[in-house]
PDB file of C-alpha atoms and ligand atoms in Angstrom:
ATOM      1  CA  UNK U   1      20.841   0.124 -12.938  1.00 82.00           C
ATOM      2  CA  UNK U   2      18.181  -2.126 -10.803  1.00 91.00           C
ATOM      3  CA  UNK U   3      17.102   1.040  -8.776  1.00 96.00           C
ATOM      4  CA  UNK U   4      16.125   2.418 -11.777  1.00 96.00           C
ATOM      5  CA  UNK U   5      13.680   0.166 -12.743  1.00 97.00           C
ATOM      6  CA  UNK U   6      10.895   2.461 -12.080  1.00 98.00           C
ATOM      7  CA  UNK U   7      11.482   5.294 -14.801  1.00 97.00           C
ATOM      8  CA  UNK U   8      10.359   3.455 -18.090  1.00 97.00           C
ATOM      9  CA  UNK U   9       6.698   3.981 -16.389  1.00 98.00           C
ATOM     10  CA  UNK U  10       6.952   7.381 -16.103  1.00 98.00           C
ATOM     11  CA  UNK U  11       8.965   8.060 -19.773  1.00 97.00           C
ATOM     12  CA  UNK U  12       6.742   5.620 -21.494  1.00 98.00           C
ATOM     13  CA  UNK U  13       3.497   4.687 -19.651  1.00 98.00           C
ATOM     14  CA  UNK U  14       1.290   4.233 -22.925  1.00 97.00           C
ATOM     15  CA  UNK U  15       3.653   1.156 -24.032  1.00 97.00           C
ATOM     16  CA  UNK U  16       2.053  -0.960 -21.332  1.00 98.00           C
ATOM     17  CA  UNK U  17      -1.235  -2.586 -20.781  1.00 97.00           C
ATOM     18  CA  UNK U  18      -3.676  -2.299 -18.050  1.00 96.00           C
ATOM     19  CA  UNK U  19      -2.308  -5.378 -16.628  1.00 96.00           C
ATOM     20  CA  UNK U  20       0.903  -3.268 -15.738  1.00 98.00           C
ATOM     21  CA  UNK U  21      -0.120   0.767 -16.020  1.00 98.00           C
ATOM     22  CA  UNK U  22      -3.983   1.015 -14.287  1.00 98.00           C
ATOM     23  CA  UNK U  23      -3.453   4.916 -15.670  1.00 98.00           C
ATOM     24  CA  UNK U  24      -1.590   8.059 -16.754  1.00 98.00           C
ATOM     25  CA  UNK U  25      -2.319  11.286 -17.070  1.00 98.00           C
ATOM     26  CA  UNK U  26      -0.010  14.177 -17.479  1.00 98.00           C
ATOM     27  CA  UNK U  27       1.625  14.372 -13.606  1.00 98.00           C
ATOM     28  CA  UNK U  28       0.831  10.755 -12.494  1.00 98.00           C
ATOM     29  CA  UNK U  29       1.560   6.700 -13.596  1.00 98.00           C
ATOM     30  CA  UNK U  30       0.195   4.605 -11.437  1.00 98.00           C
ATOM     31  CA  UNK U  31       1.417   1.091 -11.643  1.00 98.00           C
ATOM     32  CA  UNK U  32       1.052  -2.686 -10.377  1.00 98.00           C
ATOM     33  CA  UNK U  33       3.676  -2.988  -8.183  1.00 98.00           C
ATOM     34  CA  UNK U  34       5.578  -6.199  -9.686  1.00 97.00           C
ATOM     35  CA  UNK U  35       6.740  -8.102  -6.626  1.00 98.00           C
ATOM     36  CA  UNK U  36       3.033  -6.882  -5.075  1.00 98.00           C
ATOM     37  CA  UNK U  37       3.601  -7.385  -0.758  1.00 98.00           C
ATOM     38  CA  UNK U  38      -0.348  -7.684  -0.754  1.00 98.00           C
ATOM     39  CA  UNK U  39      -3.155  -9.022  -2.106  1.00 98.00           C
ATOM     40  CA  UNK U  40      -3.223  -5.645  -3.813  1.00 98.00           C
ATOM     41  CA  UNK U  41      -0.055  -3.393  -4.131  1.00 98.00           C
ATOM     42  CA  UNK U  42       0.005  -0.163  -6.494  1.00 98.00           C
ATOM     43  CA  UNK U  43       2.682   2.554  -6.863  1.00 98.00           C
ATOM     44  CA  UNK U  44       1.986   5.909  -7.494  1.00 99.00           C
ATOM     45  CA  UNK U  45       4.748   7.455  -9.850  1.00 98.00           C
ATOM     46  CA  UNK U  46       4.707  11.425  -9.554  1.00 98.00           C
ATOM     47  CA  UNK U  47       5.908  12.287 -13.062  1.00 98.00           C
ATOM     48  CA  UNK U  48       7.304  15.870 -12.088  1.00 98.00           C
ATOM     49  CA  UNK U  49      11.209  15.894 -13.349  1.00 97.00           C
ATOM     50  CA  UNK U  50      12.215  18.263 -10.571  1.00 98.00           C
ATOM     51  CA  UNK U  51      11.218  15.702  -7.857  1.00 98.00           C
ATOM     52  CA  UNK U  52      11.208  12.232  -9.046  1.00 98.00           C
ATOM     53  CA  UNK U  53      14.850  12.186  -7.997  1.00 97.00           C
ATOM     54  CA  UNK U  54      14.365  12.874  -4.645  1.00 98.00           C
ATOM     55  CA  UNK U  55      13.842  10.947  -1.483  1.00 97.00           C
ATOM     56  CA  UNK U  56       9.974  11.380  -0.233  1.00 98.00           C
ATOM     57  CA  UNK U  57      10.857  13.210   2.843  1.00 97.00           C
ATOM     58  CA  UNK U  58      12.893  15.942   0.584  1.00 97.00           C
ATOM     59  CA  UNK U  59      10.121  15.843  -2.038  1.00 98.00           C
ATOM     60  CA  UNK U  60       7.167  16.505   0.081  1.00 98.00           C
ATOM     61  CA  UNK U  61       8.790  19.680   1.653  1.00 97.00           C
ATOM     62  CA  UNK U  62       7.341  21.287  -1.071  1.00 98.00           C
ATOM     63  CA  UNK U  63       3.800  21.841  -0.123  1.00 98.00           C
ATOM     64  CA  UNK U  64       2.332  22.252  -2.712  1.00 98.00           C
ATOM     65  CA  UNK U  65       3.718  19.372  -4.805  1.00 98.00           C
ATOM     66  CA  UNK U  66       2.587  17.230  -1.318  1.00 98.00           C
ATOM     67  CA  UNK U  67      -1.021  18.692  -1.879  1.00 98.00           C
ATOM     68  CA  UNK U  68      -0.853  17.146  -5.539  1.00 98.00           C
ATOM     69  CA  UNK U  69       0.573  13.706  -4.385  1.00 98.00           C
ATOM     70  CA  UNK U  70      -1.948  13.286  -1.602  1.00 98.00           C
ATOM     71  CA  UNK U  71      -4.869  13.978  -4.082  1.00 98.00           C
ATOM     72  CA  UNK U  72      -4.099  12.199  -6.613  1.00 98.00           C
ATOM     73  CA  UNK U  73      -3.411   9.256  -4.169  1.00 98.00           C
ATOM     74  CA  UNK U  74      -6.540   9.531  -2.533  1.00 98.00           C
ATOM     75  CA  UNK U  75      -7.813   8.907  -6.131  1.00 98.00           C
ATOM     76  CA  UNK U  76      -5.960   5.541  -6.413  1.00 98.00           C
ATOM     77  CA  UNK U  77      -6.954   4.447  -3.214  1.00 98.00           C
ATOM     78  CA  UNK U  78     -10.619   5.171  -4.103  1.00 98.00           C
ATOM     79  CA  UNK U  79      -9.735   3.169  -7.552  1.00 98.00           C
ATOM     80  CA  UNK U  80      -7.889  -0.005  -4.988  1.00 98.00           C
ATOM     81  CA  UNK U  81     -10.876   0.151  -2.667  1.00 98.00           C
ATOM     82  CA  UNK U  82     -13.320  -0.352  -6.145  1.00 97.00           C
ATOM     83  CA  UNK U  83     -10.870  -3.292  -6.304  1.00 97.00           C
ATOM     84  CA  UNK U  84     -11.577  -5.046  -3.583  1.00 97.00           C
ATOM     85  CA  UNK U  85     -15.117  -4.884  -3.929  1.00 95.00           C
ATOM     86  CA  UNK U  86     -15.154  -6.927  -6.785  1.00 95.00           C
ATOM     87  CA  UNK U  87     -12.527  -8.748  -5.881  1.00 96.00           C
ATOM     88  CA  UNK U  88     -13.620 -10.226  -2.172  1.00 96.00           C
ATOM     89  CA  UNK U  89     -17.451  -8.578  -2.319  1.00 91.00           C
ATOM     90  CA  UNK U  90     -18.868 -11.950  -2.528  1.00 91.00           C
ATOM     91  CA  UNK U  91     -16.772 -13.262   0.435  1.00 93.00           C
ATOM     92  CA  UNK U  92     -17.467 -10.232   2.946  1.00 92.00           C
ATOM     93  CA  UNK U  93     -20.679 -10.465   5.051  1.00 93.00           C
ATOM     94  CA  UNK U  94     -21.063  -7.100   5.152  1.00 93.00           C
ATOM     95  CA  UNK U  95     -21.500  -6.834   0.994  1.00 91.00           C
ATOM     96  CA  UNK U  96     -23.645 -10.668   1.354  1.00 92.00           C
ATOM     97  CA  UNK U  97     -26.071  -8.592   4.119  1.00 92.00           C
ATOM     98  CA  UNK U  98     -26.146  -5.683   1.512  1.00 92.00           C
ATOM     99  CA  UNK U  99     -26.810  -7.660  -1.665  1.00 90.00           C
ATOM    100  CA  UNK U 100     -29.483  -9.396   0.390  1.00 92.00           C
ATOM    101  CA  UNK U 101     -31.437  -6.084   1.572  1.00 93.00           C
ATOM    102  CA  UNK U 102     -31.079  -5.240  -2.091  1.00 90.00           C
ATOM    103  CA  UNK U 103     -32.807  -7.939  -3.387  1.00 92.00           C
ATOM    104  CA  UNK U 104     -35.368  -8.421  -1.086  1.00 92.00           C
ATOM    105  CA  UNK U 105     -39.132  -7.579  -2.254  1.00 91.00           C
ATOM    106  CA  UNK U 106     -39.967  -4.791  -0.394  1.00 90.00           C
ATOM    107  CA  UNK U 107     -36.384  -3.621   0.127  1.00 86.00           C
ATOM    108  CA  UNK U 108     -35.839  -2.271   3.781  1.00 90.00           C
ATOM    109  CA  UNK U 109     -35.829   1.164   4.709  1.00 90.00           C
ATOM    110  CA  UNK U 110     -32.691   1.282   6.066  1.00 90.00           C
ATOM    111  CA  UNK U 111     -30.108  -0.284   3.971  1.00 88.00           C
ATOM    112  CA  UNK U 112     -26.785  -1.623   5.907  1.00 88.00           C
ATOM    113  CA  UNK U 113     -23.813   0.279   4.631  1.00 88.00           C
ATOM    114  CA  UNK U 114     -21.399  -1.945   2.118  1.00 89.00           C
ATOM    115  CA  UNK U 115     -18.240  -2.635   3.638  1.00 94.00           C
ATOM    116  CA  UNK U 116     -15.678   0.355   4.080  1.00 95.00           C
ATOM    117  CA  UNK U 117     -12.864  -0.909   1.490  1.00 97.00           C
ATOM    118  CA  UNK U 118     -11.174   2.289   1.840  1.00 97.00           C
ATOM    119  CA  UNK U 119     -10.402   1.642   5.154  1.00 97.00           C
ATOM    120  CA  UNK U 120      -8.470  -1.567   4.523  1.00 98.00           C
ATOM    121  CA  UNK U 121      -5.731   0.018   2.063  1.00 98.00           C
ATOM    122  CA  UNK U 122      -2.592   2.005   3.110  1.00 98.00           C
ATOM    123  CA  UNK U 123      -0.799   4.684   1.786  1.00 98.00           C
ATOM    124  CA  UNK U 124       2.814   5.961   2.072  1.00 98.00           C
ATOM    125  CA  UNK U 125       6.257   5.727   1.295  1.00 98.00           C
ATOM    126  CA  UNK U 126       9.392   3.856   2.856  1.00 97.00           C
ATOM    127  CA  UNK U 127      11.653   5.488   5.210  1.00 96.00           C
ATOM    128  CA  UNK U 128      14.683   4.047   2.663  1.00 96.00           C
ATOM    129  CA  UNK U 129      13.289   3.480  -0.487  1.00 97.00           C
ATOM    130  CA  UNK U 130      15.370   0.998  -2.698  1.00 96.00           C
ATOM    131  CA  UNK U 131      14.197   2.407  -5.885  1.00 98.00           C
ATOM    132  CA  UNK U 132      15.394   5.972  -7.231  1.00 97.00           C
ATOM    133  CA  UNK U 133      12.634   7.107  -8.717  1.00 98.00           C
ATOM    134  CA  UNK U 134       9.810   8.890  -6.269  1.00 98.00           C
ATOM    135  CA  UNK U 135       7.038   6.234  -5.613  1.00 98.00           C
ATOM    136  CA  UNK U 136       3.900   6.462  -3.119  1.00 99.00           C
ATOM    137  CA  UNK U 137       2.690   2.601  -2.143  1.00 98.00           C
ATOM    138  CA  UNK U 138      -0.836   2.274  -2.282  1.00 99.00           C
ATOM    139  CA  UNK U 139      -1.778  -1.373  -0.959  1.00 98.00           C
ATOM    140  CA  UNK U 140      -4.267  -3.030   0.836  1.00 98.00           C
ATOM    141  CA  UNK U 141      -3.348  -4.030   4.826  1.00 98.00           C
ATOM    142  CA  UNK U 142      -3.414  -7.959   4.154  1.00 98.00           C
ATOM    143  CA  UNK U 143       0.556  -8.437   3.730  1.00 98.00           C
ATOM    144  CA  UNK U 144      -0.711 -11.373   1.898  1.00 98.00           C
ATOM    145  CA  UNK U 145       1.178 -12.543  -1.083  1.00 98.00           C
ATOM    146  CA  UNK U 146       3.975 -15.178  -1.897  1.00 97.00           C
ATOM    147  CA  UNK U 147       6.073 -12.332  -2.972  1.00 98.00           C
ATOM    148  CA  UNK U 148       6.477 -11.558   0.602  1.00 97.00           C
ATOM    149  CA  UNK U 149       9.488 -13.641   1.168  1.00 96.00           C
ATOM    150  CA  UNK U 150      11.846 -11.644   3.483  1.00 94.00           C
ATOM    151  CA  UNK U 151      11.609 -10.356   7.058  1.00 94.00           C
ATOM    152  CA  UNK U 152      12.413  -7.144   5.757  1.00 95.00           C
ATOM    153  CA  UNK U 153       9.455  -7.081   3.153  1.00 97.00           C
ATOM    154  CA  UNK U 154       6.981  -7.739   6.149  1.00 98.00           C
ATOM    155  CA  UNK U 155       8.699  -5.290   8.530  1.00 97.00           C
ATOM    156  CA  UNK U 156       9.333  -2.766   5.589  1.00 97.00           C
ATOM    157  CA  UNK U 157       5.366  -2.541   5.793  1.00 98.00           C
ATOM    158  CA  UNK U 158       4.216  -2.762   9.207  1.00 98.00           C
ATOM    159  CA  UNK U 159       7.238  -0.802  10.953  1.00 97.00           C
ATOM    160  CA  UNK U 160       7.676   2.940  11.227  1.00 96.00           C
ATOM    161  CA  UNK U 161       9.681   2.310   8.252  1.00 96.00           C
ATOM    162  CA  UNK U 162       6.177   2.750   6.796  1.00 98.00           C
ATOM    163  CA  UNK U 163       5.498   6.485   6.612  1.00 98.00           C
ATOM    164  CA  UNK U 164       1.540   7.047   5.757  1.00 98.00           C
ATOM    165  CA  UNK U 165       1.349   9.912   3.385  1.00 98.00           C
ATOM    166  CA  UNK U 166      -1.302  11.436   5.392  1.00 98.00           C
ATOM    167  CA  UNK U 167       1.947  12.224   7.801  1.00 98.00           C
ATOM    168  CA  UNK U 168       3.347  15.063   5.591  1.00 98.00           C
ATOM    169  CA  UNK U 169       5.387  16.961   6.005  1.00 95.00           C
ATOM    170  CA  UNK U 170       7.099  15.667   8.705  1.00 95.00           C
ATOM    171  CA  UNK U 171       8.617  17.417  11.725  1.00 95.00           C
ATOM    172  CA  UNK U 172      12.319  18.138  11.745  1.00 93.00           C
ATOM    173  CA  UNK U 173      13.297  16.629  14.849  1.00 94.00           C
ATOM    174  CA  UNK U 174      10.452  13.079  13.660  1.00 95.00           C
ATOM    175  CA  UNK U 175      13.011   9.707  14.636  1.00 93.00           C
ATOM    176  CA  UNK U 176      11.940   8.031  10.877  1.00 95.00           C
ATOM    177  CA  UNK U 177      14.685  10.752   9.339  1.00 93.00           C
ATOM    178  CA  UNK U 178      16.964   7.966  11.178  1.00 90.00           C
ATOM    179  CA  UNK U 179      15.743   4.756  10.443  1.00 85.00           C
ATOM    180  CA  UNK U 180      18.831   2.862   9.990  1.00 83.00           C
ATOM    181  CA  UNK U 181      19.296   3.527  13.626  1.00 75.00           C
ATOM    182  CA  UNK U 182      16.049   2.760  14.737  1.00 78.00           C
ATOM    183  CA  UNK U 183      16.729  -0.898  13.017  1.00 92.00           C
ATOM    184  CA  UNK U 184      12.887  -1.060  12.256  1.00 95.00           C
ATOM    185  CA  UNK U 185      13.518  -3.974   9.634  1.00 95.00           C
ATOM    186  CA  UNK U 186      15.168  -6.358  12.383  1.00 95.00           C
ATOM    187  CA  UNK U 187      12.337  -5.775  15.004  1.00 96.00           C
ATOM    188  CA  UNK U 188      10.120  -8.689  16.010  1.00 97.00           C
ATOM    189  CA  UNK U 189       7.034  -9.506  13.766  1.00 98.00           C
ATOM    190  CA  UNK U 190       4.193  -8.441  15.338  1.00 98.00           C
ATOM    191  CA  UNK U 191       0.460  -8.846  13.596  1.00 98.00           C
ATOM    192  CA  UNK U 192      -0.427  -6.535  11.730  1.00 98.00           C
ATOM    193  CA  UNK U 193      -4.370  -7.667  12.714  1.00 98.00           C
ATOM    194  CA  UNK U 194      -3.940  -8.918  16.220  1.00 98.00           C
ATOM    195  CA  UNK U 195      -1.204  -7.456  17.295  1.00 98.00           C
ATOM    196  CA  UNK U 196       0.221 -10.844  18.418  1.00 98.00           C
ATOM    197  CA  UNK U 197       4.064 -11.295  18.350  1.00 98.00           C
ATOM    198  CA  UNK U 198       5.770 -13.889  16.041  1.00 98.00           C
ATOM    199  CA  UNK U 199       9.538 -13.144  17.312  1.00 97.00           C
ATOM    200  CA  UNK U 200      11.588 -13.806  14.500  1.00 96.00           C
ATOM    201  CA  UNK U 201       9.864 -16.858  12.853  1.00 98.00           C
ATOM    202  CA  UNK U 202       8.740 -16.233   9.631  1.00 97.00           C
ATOM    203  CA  UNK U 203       7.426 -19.295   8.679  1.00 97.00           C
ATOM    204  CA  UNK U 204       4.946 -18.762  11.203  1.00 98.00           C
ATOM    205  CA  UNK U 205       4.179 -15.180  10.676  1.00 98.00           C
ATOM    206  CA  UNK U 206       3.107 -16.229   7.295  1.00 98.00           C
ATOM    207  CA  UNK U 207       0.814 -19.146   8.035  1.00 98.00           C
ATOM    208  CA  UNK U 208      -0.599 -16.600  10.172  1.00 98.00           C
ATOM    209  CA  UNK U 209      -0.853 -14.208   7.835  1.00 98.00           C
ATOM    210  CA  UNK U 210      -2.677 -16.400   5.391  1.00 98.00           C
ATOM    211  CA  UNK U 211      -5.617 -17.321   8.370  1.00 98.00           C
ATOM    212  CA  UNK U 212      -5.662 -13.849   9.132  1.00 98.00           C
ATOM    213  CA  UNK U 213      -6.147 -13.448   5.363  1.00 98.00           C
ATOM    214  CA  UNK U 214      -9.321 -15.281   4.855  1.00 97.00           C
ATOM    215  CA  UNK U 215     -10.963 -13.773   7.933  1.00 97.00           C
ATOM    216  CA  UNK U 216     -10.405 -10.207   6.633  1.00 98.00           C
ATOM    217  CA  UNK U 217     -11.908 -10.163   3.813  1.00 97.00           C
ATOM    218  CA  UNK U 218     -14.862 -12.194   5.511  1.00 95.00           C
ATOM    219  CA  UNK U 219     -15.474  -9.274   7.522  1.00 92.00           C
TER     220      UNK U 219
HETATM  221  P1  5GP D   1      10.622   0.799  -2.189  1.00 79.21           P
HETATM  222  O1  5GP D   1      11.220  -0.232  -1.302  1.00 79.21           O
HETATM  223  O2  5GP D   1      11.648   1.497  -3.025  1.00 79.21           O
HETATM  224  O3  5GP D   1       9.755   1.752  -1.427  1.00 79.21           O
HETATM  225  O4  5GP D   1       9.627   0.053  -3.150  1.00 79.21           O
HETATM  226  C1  5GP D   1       9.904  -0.191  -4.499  1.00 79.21           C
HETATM  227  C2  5GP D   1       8.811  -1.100  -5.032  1.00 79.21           C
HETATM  228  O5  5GP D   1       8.974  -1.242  -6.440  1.00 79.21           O
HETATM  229  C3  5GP D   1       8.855  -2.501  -4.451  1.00 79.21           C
HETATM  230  O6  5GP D   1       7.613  -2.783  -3.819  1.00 79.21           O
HETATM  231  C4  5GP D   1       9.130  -3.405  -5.647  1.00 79.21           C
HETATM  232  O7  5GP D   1       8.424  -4.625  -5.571  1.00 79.21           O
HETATM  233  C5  5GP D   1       8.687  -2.575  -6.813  1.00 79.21           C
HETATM  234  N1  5GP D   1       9.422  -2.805  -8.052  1.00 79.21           N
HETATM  235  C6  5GP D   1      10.762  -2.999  -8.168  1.00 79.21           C
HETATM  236  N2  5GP D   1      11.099  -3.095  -9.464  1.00 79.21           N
HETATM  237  C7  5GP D   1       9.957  -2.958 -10.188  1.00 79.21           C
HETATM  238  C8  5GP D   1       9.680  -2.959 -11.583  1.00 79.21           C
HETATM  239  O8  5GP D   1      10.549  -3.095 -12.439  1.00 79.21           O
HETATM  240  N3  5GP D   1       8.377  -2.794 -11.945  1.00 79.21           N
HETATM  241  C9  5GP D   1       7.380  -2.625 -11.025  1.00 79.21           C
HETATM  242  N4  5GP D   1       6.130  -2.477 -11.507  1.00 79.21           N
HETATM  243  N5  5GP D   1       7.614  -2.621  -9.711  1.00 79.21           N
HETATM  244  C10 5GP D   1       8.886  -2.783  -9.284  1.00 79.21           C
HETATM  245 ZN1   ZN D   2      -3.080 -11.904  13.802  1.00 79.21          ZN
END
């Protein structure tokens, strides 16, 4: 079915093209997500048979197996933030001021750092996934993309519905092992920048987003 959707990656990863698979190797696909919530939005596809049917929080009881998913993820994200660079580089002022001290005859001592890209990409899982097979979202924080089309895709990311990886394993008694009751999806939108509440108007929330947008990757 639908929730399926996910399992031709891992079975057959060398049938696609970079636009689809960025890489494979024998325990890991990692993929373009294909209704991308951000600017940038990858999935991480553990290939391991004896998990990929399990829900994250299940999955990543197993220590070990969490060790493996959190460095191999740390891998992508390193990969997403080499991404960015290229992608908004010539748009951030902290790269421009780089470049600049670069290129200038003598260079300064002291070079200004480049711009932290890692920093702007998160990584986790949903609280409810809707697809079966076990998936680890590696995106960058924007929330910028016409895909985003649904309260629920918005809130899905900037909610405690969001688990970060880095969380795991998670305590027994943590309130995201009941997020149905929570209702995290239904909450008000709130920023994820400027932490300034949109209620439930979406249309707004995403005009906002896109200004918010443009600024970041200024930075
Ligand atoms: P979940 O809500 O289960 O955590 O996220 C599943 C993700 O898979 C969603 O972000 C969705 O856009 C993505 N997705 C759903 N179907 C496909 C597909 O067939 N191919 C790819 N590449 N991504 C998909
Ligand atoms: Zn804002």
């Amino acid at each position: 079915g639908a929730r399926d959707g996910l399992g031709v990656y891992i079975a057959k990863p060398e049938t696609y093209g970079p636009d689809v698979v960025v890489y494979h190797n024998e325990d890991f696909v990692a993929i373009h997500d294909m209704f991308p919530k951000s600017s940038l939005h990858l999935l991480l596809l553990p290939r391991d048979e004896s998990k990929t049917r399990l829900h994250p929080f299940e999955a990543f009881e197993d220590i070990e197996f969490l060790a493996k998913v959190k460095a191999e993820a740390c891998k992508l994200r390193t990969l997403a933030a080499g991404e960015l660079r290229r992608k908004y580089g010539k748009d951030s002022e902290q790269e421009q001021a780089r470049q600049a001290a670069l290129s200038a005859d003598p260079p300064p001592n002291e070079l200004p750092q480049g711009r932290d890209w890692e920093q702007e990409i998160m990584v986790g899982v949903h609280a409810v996934p809707s697809m079966n097979h076990l998936h680890v979202h590696v995106l960058s924080v924007d929330r910028y993309s016409d895909r985003l089309k649904h309260r629920k895709h918005y809130n899905s990311f900037s909610t405690p519905f969001f688990v970060p990886l880095e969380e795991f394993p998670l305590a027994e008694d943590d309130m995201r092992r009941r997020p149905t009751e929570e209702g995290y999806l239904k909450r008000d939108f709130i920023c994820w920048r400027c932490d300034k509440s949109f209620g439930n108007r979406f249309v707004d929330l995403k005009q906002h987003l896109a200004q918010e947008f443009k600024e970041w990757k200024k930075l």
